[in-house]
C-alpha positions as MATLAB code, in Angstrom:
seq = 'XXXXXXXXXXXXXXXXXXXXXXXXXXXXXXXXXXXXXXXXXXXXXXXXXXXXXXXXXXXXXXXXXXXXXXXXXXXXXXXXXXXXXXXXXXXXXXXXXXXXXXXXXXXXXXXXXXXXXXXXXXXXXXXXXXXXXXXXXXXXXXXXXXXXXXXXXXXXXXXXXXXXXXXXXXXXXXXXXXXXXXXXXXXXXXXXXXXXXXXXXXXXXXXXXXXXXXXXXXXXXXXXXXXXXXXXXXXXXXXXXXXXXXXXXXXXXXXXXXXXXXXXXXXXXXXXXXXXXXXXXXXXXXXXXXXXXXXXXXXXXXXXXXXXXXXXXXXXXXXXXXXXXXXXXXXXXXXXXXXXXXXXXXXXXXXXXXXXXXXXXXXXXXXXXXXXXXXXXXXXXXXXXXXXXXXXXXXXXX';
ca = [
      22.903   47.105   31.694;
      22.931   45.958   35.401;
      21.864   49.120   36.417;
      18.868   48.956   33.805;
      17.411   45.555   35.001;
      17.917   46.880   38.684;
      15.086   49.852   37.729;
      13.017   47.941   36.516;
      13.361   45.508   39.068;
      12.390   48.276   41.518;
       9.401   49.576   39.574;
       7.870   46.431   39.316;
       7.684   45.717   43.106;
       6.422   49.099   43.357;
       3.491   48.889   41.494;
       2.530   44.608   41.421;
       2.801   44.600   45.154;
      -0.077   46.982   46.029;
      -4.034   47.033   46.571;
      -4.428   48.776   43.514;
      -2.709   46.220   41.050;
      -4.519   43.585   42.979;
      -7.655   45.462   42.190;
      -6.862   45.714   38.433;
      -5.764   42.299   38.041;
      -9.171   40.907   39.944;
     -11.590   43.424   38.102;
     -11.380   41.664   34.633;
     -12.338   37.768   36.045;
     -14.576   38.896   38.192;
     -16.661   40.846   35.362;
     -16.064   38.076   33.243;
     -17.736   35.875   36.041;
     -20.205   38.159   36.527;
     -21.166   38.477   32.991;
     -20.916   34.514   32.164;
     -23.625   34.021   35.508;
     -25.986   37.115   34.154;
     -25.841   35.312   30.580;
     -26.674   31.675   32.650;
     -29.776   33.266   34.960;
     -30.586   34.851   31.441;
     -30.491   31.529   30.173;
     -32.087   30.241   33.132;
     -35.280   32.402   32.938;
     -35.660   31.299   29.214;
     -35.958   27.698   30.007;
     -39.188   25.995   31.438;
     -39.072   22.265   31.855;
     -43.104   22.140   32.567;
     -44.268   19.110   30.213;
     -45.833   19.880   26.945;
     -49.233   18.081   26.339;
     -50.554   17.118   22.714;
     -53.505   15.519   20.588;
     -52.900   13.178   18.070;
     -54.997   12.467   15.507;
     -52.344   11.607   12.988;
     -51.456    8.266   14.800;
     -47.816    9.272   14.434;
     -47.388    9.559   17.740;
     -49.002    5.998   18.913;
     -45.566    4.771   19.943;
     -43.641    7.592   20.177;
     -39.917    7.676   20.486;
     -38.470    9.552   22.673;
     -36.614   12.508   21.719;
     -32.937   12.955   21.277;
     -30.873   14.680   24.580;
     -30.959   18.368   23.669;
     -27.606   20.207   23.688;
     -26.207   22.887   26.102;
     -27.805   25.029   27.479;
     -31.274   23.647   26.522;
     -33.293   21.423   29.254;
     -35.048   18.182   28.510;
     -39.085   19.160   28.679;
     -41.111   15.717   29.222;
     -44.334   14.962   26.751;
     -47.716   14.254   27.633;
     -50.165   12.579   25.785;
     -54.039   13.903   25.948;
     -56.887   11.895   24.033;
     -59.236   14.667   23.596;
     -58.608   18.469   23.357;
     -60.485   18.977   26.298;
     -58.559   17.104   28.375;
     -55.453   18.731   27.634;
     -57.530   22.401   28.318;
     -57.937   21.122   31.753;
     -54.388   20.370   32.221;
     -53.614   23.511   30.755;
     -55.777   25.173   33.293;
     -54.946   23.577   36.201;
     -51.328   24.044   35.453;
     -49.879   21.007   35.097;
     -48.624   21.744   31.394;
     -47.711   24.370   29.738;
     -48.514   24.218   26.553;
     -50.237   21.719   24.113;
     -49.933   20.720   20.566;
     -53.147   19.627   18.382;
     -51.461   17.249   15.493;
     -54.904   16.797   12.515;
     -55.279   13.842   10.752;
     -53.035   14.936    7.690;
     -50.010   16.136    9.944;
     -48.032   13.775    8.045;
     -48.571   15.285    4.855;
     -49.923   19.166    5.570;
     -47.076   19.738    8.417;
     -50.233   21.819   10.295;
     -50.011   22.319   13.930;
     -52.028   24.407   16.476;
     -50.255   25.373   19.697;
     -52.505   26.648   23.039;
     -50.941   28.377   25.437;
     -51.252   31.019   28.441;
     -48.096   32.209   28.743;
     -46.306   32.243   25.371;
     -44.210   29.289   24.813;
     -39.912   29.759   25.557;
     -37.651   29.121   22.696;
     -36.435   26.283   24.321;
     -39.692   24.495   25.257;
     -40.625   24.839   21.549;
     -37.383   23.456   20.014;
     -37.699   20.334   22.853;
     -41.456   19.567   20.946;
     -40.379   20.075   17.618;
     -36.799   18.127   18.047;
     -39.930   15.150   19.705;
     -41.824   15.195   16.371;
     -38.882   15.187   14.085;
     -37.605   11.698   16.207;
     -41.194   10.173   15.583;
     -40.841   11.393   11.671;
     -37.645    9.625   11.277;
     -38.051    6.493   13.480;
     -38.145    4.778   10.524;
     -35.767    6.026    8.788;
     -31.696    4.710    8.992;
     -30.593    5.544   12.544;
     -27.916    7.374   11.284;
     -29.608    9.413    8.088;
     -32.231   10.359   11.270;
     -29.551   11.580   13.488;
     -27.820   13.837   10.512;
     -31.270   15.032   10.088;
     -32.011   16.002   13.688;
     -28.809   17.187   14.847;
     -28.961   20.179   11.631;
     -26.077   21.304    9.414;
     -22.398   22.287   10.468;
     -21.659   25.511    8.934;
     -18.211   26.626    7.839;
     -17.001   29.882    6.969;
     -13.856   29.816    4.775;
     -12.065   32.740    3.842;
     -11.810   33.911    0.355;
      -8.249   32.932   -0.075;
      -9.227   29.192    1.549;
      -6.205   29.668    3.938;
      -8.343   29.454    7.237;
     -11.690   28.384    8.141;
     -14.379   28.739   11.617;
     -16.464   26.603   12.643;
     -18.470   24.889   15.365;
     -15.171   22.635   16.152;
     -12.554   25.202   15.634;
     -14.111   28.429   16.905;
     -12.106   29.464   19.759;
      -9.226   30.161   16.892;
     -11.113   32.975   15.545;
     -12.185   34.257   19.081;
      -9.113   34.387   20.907;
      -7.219   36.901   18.724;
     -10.214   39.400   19.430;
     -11.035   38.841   23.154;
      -6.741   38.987   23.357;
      -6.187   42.077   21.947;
      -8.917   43.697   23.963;
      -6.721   42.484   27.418;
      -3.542   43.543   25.546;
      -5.227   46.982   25.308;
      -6.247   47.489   28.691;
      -2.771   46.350   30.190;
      -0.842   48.006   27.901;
      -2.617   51.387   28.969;
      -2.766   50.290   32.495;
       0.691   50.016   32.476;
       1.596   53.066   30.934;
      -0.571   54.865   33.114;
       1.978   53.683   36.096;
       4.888   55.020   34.067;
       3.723   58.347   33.260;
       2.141   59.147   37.001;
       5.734   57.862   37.947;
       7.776   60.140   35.528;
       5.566   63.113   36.755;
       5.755   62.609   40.471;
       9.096   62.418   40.403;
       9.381   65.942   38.170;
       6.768   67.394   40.632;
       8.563   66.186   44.286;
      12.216   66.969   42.358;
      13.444   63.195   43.443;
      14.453   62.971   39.636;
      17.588   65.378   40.399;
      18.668   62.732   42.893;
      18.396   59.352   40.788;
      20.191   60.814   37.938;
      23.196   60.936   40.584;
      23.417   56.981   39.871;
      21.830   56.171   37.145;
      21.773   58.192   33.459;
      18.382   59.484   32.115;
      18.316   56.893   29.071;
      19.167   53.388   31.755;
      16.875   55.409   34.315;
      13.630   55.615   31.607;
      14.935   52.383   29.847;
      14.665   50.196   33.482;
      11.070   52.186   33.925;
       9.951   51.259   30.821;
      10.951   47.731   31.112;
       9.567   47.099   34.724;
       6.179   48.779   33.868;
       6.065   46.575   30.864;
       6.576   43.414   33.133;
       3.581   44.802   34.819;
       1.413   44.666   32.347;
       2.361   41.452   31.263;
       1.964   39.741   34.365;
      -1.391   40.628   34.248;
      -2.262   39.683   30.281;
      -0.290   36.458   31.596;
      -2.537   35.989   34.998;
      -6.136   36.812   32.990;
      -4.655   34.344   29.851;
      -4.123   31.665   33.151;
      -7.583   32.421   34.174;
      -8.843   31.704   30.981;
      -6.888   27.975   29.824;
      -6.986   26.633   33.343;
     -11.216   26.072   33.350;
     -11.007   24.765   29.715;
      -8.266   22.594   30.622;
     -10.395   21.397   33.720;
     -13.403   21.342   31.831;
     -12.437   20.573   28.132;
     -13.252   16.831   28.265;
     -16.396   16.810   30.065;
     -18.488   20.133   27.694;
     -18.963   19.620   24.880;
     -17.990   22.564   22.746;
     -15.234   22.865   24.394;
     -13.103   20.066   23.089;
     -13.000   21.690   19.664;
     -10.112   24.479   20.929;
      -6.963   24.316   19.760;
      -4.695   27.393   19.968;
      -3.060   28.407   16.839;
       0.491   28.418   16.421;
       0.524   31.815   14.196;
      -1.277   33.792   17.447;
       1.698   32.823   19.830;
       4.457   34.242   16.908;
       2.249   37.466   16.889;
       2.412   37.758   20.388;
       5.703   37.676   20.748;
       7.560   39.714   17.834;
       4.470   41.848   17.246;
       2.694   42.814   20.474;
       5.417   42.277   22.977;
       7.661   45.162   21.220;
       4.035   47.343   20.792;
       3.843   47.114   25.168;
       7.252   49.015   25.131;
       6.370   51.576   22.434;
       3.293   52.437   24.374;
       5.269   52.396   27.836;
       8.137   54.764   25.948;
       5.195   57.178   24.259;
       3.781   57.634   27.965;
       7.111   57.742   29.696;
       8.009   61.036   27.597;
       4.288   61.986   27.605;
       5.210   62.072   31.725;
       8.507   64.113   31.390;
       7.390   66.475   29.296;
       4.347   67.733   30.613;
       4.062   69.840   33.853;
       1.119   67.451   35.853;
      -0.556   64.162   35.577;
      -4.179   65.816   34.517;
      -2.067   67.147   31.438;
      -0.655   63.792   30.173;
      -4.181   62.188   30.776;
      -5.300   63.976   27.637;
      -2.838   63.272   26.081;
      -3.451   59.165   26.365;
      -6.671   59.475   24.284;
      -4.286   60.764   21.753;
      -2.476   57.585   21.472;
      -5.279   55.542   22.081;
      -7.194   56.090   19.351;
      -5.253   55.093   16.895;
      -4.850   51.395   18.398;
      -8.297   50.932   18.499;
      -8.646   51.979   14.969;
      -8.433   48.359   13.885;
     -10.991   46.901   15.817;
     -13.337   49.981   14.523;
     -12.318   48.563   10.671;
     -13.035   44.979   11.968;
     -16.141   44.874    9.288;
     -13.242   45.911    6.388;
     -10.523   43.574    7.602;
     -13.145   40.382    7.961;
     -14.377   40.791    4.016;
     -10.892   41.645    3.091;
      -8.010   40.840    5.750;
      -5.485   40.709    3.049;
      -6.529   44.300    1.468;
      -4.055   46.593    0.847;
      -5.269   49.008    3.812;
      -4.859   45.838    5.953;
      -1.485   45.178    4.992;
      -0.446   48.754    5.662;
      -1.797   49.309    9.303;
      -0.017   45.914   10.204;
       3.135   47.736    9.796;
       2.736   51.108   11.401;
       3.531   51.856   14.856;
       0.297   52.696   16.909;
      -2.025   50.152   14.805;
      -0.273   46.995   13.902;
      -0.653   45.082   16.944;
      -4.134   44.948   17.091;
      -4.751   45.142   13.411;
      -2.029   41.474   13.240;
      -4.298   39.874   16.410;
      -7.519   41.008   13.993;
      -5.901   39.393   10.695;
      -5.044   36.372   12.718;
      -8.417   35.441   13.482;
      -9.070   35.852    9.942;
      -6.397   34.747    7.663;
      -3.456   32.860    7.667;
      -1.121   35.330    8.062;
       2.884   34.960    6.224;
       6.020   34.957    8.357;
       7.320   37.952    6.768;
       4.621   40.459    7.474;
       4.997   39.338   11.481;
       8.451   39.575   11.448;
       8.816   42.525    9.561;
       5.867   44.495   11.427;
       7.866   43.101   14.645;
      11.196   44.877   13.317;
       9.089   47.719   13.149;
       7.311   47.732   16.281;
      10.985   47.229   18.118;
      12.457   49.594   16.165;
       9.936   52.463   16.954;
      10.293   51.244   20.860;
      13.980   52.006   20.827;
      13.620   55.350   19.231;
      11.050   55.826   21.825;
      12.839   55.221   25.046;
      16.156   56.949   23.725;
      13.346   60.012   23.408;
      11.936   59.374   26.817;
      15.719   59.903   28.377;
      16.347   62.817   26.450;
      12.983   64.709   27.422;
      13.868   63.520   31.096;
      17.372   65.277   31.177;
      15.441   67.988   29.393;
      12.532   68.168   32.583;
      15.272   68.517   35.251;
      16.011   71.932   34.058;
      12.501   73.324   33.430;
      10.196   72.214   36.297;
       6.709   73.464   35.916;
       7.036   74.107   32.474;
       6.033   71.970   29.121;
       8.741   70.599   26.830;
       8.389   70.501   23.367;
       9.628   68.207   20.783;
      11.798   70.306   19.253;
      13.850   70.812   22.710;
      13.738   67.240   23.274;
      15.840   66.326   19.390;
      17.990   69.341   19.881;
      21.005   69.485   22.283;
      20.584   69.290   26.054;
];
């Protein structure tokens, strides 16, 4: 066992130590930066804070109230007040509003409006007006019958069984699972990919002839395995950091923020389900490595057992109308899909102890078979450099 934890050891200095790990680890924050500032200029461009003008010849707007603080990321957009429509044309002109608002005589009661404009009005700019006339409606109304009324209705959706719910409060629950498994993916192949350019290097320059001198095939792939898991995990671990940290720092001061709260049920997942799923995928492309003759080989070779772990996520309109279904159910427990079709379910359903446990049982199970594999078809690709190995020579006798 020492020997085991001192490969592993070794392989994960080798590969979290360079530029290129660096690079990988950096890549995801920084396009999730980049992405969250494109989505703000977006946001930005959308917004104009120019005051509206309007006409009133309702009176409903003699002493107006003003209007309630909009909510993230909406801006507040100041009123003016014009006694003749051709006063407000002239502002309109000359630019100093935007837009203006004719209210007729029988607003109250006909809910007609007439809007002049240049430019069309944003999205923003209109909801700013119309969130202005719905405080003057309601200024006489109980403060707190008004305030229902302005702020709108909070939806939520409840699954069919009633067992878990999303809404505005709680929506981060039914997020995470989905945003997680994508980062699980991309480390776990990441980390594979190490393993297998590893395993074939060391076929190609013949350095594997030397190792087995100390160590035996199975603790040699077994410590490769493990390290090149660890790798992965320290980065799932570093982005998850990257992630809590500016809600923590944040959480009180936004808003819809405060509402997170992770869910027990995703932590057990990640740990008997997905944390046994990193090792099957490091085995599968460990013995991908050792049995194929070059590195361009084994690439193809990834796609194979890529596809079916992003088979859930392709089913995600199935699993969200049905997460308990009986096709559900069944790809929670085989090897290659269960992981992210159990993060999918999560975010779905309450999910019961015995399905993650046994679809963990599973997922270890199918890891150990896996490495013992690996060290076979390595003692195997000693004797037949250059050459492929197929399964068949790897279960029969060395």
């Amino acid at each position: 066992m020492k020997k085991i934890w001192l490969v592993a050891a070794n392989e994960y200095r080798r590969h979290v130590f360079t530029k290129r790990f660096i690079f990988g680890l950096l890549s995801v924050p920084l396009v999730a930066v980049a992405f969250v500032g494109l989505m703000l200029m977006v946001l930005s461009l959308d917004t104009n804070t120019h005051p509206i003008g309007y006409v009133d010849a309702s009176g409903l707007l003699t002493n107006p109230v003003p209007a309630p603080k909009p909510t993230w990321p909406d801006k507040p957009v100041p009123t003016m007040a014009f006694k003749t429509e051709m006063e407000a044309r002239a502002a309109l002109n000359a630019g100093t509003i935007q837009a203006y608002y004719v209210l007729p005589a029988d607003y109250e009661t006909s809910g007609a409006l007439q809007v002049y404009h240049i430019t069309p009005v944003k999205d923003s700019s209109r909801r700013a007006f119309y969130s202005f006339l719905a405080a003057n409606l309601l200024k006489n109304t109980d403060p707190a019958v008004a305030n229902r009324l302005v702020e709108g209705a909070n939806v939520t959706v409840q699954s069919v069984d009633g067992k878990r719910s999303v809404g505005a409060d709680n929506w981060f629950s039914f997020l995470f699972p989905m945003i997680g498994g994508i980062g699980f993916i991309i480390a776990m192949f990441t980390s594979g990919g190490y393993l297998m350019q590893a395993v074939v290097e060391e076929k190609e320059n013949r350095t594997m002839e030397v190792v087995v001198t100390s160590v035996t095939p199975n603790q040699l792939m077994a410590g490769k395995i493990l390290g090149d898991t660890s790798v992965g995990l320290t980065q799932v671990l570093l982005w998850i950091l990257f992630i809590v940290i500016p809600i923590l720092i944040f959480k009180s001061s936004v808003k819809f923020l405060q509402g997170i709260q992770l869910n027990i049920q995703t932590l057990w997942v990640m740990l008997l389900v997905i944390l046994p799923s990193f090792v099957l995928v490091g085995g599968l492309m460990a013995m991908i490595g050792a049995t194929v003759s070059e590195a361009r080989e084994g690439q193809q070779f990834t796609g194979i057992i890529a596809m079916p772990v992003w088979i859930p996520y392709a089913l995600f309109a199935v699993f969200m109308n049905t997460p308990n279904s009986p096709l559900a159910v069944t790809f929670s427990f085989l090897p290659l899909t269960a992981s992210m079709t159990m993060l999918v379910r999560d975010g779905l359903t309450v999910l019961p102890l015995w399905e993650i446990a046994l679809s963990g049982l599973v997922q270890a199970g199918c890891a150990a078979l896996v490495i013992w594999l690996a060290g076979k078809a390595y003692r195997a690709g000693m004797l037949r450099y250059g050459k492929k190995i197929g399964l068949r020579e790897i279960l029969g006798k060395a």
